[in-house]
Amino acid sequence: CTAVEHGMFVELRLENRGEPIPPRVLERIFEPFVTTKRQGTGLGLPIVKRIVETHGGVIDIRSDQSGTVATVRLPRQEPPKVMLDGVDQ
């Protein structure tokens, strides 16, 4: 996993050099209940996508013979100010 700042965004890249995801699965990977696992629910990636988009980000998954790369881009945000005894910290 790598994280890189790009201006107003932070980009996370997760790479896997294993078997590629078949194109027929990749085109539906964010659809609920789509799974290749016998006991899978097919809800993991749709939930991740919704969380990322709720925070103003985007997620992309690409896969070929060299492996699979998931990229998540989230907007940078300043941490909230903490008030202690009425004083900004």
XYZ file of N, CA, C and O in Angstrom:
356
model
N 0.852 -1.169 0.000
C 0.000 0.000 0.000
C 0.897 1.231 0.000
O 1.876 1.294 0.739
N 0.563 2.182 -0.810
C 1.273 3.452 -0.811
C 0.253 4.576 -0.678
O -0.881 4.453 -1.137
N 0.657 5.653 -0.053
C -0.186 6.838 0.076
C 0.610 8.034 -0.408
O 1.755 8.231 -0.012
N 0.006 8.825 -1.291
C 0.672 9.979 -1.872
C -0.304 11.152 -1.855
O -1.488 10.984 -2.168
N 0.186 12.333 -1.492
C -0.648 13.528 -1.539
C -0.566 14.138 -2.930
O 0.506 14.264 -3.493
N -1.736 14.467 -3.472
C -1.831 15.135 -4.774
C -2.673 16.386 -4.589
O -3.889 16.353 -4.761
N -2.052 17.487 -4.183
C -2.796 18.725 -3.980
C -3.858 18.566 -2.921
O -3.573 18.326 -1.760
N -5.100 18.651 -3.326
C -6.219 18.585 -2.392
C -6.666 17.149 -2.116
O -7.638 16.932 -1.405
N -5.994 16.165 -2.706
C -6.376 14.766 -2.526
C -5.231 13.946 -1.941
O -4.061 14.270 -2.115
N -5.606 12.869 -1.285
C -4.657 11.842 -0.864
C -5.023 10.593 -1.657
O -6.199 10.235 -1.758
N -4.030 9.971 -2.261
C -4.268 8.777 -3.075
C -3.647 7.565 -2.396
O -2.475 7.573 -2.052
N -4.473 6.540 -2.198
C -4.012 5.272 -1.645
C -4.018 4.243 -2.762
O -5.011 4.115 -3.477
N -2.922 3.507 -2.909
C -2.831 2.463 -3.933
C -2.522 1.139 -3.268
O -1.547 1.019 -2.541
N -3.375 0.164 -3.530
C -3.174 -1.190 -3.022
C -2.921 -2.076 -4.225
O -3.714 -2.093 -5.169
N -1.810 -2.788 -4.195
C -1.425 -3.606 -5.338
C -1.328 -5.075 -4.954
O -0.890 -5.412 -3.861
N -1.742 -5.922 -5.885
C -1.681 -7.370 -5.705
C -1.126 -7.945 -6.999
O -1.677 -7.709 -8.071
N -0.062 -8.684 -6.918
C 0.580 -9.257 -8.115
C 0.093 -10.671 -8.409
O 0.716 -11.411 -9.152
N -1.044 -11.047 -7.843
C -1.590 -12.383 -8.064
C -2.374 -12.477 -9.365
O -2.201 -11.675 -10.285
N -3.259 -13.445 -9.414
C -4.086 -13.667 -10.601
C -4.951 -12.438 -10.871
O -5.477 -11.835 -9.945
N -5.120 -12.077 -12.131
C -5.979 -10.927 -12.436
C -7.453 -11.253 -12.191
O -7.855 -12.414 -12.176
N -8.230 -10.199 -11.997
C -9.672 -10.351 -11.876
C -10.227 -10.485 -13.284
O -9.933 -9.645 -14.141
N -11.030 -11.509 -13.561
C -11.579 -11.668 -14.912
C -12.419 -10.445 -15.313
O -13.126 -9.872 -14.470
N -12.339 -10.040 -16.590
C -13.084 -8.859 -17.048
C -14.573 -8.904 -16.727
O -15.161 -7.892 -16.352
N -15.207 -10.084 -16.829
C -16.650 -10.171 -16.558
C -16.965 -9.889 -15.096
O -18.031 -9.392 -14.765
N -16.023 -10.172 -14.203
C -16.200 -9.871 -12.778
C -15.842 -8.405 -12.514
O -16.548 -7.703 -11.796
N -14.764 -7.944 -13.141
C -14.290 -6.577 -12.924
C -15.343 -5.542 -13.296
O -15.522 -4.548 -12.591
N -16.087 -5.778 -14.373
C -17.088 -4.786 -14.806
C -18.274 -4.695 -13.848
O -19.019 -3.724 -13.878
N -18.430 -5.680 -12.969
C -19.548 -5.675 -12.020
C -19.076 -5.654 -10.561
O -19.870 -5.855 -9.655
N -17.804 -5.351 -10.338
C -17.180 -5.539 -9.026
C -17.808 -4.695 -7.910
O -17.766 -5.068 -6.747
N -18.417 -3.572 -8.255
C -19.032 -2.716 -7.234
C -20.534 -2.933 -7.102
O -21.193 -2.234 -6.341
N -21.079 -3.911 -7.803
C -22.507 -4.210 -7.691
C -22.753 -5.077 -6.455
O -22.039 -6.056 -6.230
N -23.774 -4.733 -5.661
C -24.075 -5.560 -4.491
C -24.405 -7.000 -4.880
O -25.024 -7.250 -5.920
N -23.974 -7.923 -4.050
C -24.244 -9.354 -4.158
C -23.500 -10.053 -5.291
O -23.734 -11.223 -5.550
N -22.575 -9.368 -5.955
C -21.732 -10.007 -6.963
C -20.504 -10.548 -6.237
O -19.769 -9.798 -5.602
N -20.303 -11.854 -6.288
C -19.172 -12.468 -5.597
C -18.664 -13.660 -6.395
O -19.409 -14.253 -7.174
N -17.414 -13.985 -6.189
C -16.838 -15.186 -6.801
C -16.559 -16.230 -5.730
O -16.060 -17.305 -6.039
N -16.881 -15.901 -4.486
C -16.611 -16.806 -3.367
C -17.864 -17.585 -3.006
O -18.971 -17.057 -3.027
N -17.664 -18.833 -2.651
C -18.791 -19.697 -2.331
C -19.602 -19.173 -1.151
O -20.828 -19.239 -1.161
N -18.930 -18.645 -0.155
C -19.632 -18.140 1.016
C -19.571 -16.621 1.123
O -19.829 -16.062 2.176
N -19.266 -15.946 0.033
C -19.197 -14.498 0.050
C -20.574 -13.866 -0.052
O -21.518 -14.478 -0.551
N -20.666 -12.625 0.426
C -21.940 -11.904 0.331
C -21.960 -10.936 -0.844
O -23.020 -10.514 -1.272
N -20.785 -10.542 -1.322
C -20.731 -9.570 -2.404
C -21.059 -8.161 -1.941
O -21.435 -7.312 -2.741
N -20.897 -7.899 -0.645
C -21.220 -6.568 -0.124
C -19.992 -5.734 0.224
O -20.103 -4.522 0.375
N -18.821 -6.343 0.332
C -17.619 -5.627 0.767
C -17.264 -4.429 -0.092
O -17.197 -3.297 0.399
N -17.036 -4.641 -1.373
C -16.626 -3.532 -2.240
C -17.743 -2.516 -2.480
O -17.456 -1.315 -2.534
N -19.008 -2.928 -2.608
C -20.056 -1.903 -2.703
C -20.114 -0.997 -1.461
O -20.322 0.209 -1.577
N -19.877 -1.574 -0.280
C -19.860 -0.765 0.939
C -18.661 0.180 0.933
O -18.781 1.366 1.257
N -17.493 -0.333 0.558
C -16.291 0.509 0.477
C -16.529 1.667 -0.485
O -16.223 2.826 -0.181
N -17.091 1.383 -1.652
C -17.348 2.431 -2.657
C -18.274 3.502 -2.095
O -18.045 4.697 -2.263
N -19.302 3.075 -1.403
C -20.253 4.044 -0.844
C -19.593 4.917 0.220
O -19.818 6.128 0.276
N -18.770 4.321 1.075
C -18.066 5.100 2.104
C -17.131 6.109 1.455
O -17.101 7.281 1.830
N -16.344 5.652 0.474
C -15.401 6.541 -0.210
C -16.151 7.699 -0.869
O -15.771 8.869 -0.734
N -17.229 7.407 -1.585
C -17.988 8.455 -2.273
C -18.680 9.393 -1.288
O -18.787 10.595 -1.541
N -19.123 8.875 -0.152
C -19.745 9.719 0.872
C -18.758 10.764 1.390
O -19.143 11.875 1.744
N -17.489 10.418 1.385
C -16.452 11.344 1.837
C -15.865 12.168 0.687
O -14.813 12.788 0.849
N -16.530 12.152 -0.465
C -16.091 12.974 -1.597
C -14.967 12.369 -2.406
O -14.316 13.065 -3.178
N -14.743 11.079 -2.261
C -13.641 10.431 -2.967
C -14.109 9.541 -4.100
O -15.301 9.461 -4.410
N -13.145 8.890 -4.719
C -13.408 7.948 -5.804
C -12.553 6.705 -5.591
O -11.482 6.764 -4.991
N -13.045 5.577 -6.083
C -12.292 4.326 -6.029
C -12.279 3.723 -7.420
O -13.281 3.798 -8.148
N -11.147 3.161 -7.790
C -10.987 2.553 -9.111
C -10.203 1.257 -8.946
O -9.245 1.210 -8.164
N -10.619 0.225 -9.648
C -9.890 -1.045 -9.624
C -9.565 -1.435 -11.053
O -10.448 -1.485 -11.901
N -8.288 -1.693 -11.291
C -7.822 -2.141 -12.610
C -7.076 -3.451 -12.427
O -6.380 -3.632 -11.435
N -7.229 -4.333 -13.401
C -6.597 -5.640 -13.280
C -6.180 -6.147 -14.650
O -6.941 -6.040 -15.619
N -4.966 -6.666 -14.732
C -4.472 -7.278 -15.961
C -3.472 -8.362 -15.579
O -3.360 -8.719 -14.409
N -2.725 -8.856 -16.531
C -1.795 -9.958 -16.283
C -0.688 -9.608 -15.285
O -0.101 -10.492 -14.675
N -0.406 -8.313 -15.107
C 0.647 -7.925 -14.156
C 0.110 -7.814 -12.726
O 0.885 -7.667 -11.794
N -1.209 -7.875 -12.546
C -1.787 -7.819 -11.210
C -2.989 -6.893 -11.147
O -3.519 -6.451 -12.161
N -3.400 -6.603 -9.926
C -4.574 -5.764 -9.676
C -4.160 -4.572 -8.834
O -3.392 -4.714 -7.880
N -4.679 -3.405 -9.185
C -4.402 -2.182 -8.433
C -5.729 -1.521 -8.081
O -6.546 -1.248 -8.960
N -5.939 -1.294 -6.790
C -7.093 -0.532 -6.317
C -6.576 0.843 -5.905
O -5.618 0.958 -5.139
N -7.193 1.880 -6.434
C -6.792 3.247 -6.125
C -7.966 3.966 -5.472
O -9.070 3.967 -6.016
N -7.709 4.556 -4.324
C -8.713 5.343 -3.610
C -8.181 6.763 -3.510
O -7.055 6.977 -3.053
N -8.990 7.734 -3.954
C -8.612 9.147 -3.830
C -9.625 9.817 -2.928
O -10.827 9.779 -3.191
N -9.126 10.419 -1.852
C -9.972 11.114 -0.889
C -9.519 12.562 -0.759
O -8.315 12.837 -0.789
N -10.475 13.483 -0.601
C -10.075 14.882 -0.409
C -9.368 15.063 0.933
O -9.756 14.446 1.922
N -8.341 15.883 0.917
C -7.647 16.206 2.166
C -8.532 17.115 2.990
O -9.222 17.965 2.460
N -8.484 16.925 4.277
C -9.239 17.788 5.182
C -8.350 18.172 6.339
O -7.539 17.375 6.802
N -8.530 19.389 6.786
C -7.802 19.823 7.972
C -8.428 19.132 9.176
O -9.648 18.976 9.244
N -7.612 18.704 10.130
C -8.191 18.084 11.324
C -9.039 19.105 12.073
O -8.744 20.298 12.055
N -10.103 18.641 12.727
C -10.937 19.581 13.473
C -10.165 20.189 14.639
O -9.299 19.549 15.224
N -10.496 21.445 14.933
C -9.857 22.092 16.079
C -10.450 21.528 17.354
O -11.639 21.274 17.443
N -9.588 21.346 18.314
C -10.007 20.818 19.608
C -10.093 21.982 20.587
O -9.179 22.803 20.674
N -11.198 22.060 21.286
C -11.372 23.111 22.291
C -11.167 22.493 23.677
O -11.836 21.533 24.043
N -10.222 23.035 24.425
C -10.004 22.632 25.816
C -10.193 23.865 26.697
O -9.487 24.862 26.519
N -11.151 23.794 27.568
C -11.454 24.930 28.458
C -11.684 26.214 27.671
O -11.222 27.293 28.058
N -12.359 26.094 26.510
C -12.690 27.279 25.721
C -11.536 27.856 24.938
O -11.636 28.943 24.388
N -10.403 27.133 24.848
C -9.228 27.632 24.131
C -8.916 26.661 22.993
O -8.863 25.453 23.192
N -8.715 27.231 21.782
C -8.318 26.385 20.638
C -6.974 25.737 20.917
O -6.055 26.366 21.429
N -6.863 24.477 20.556
C -5.604 23.754 20.734
C -5.043 23.395 19.381
O -5.707 23.137 18.461
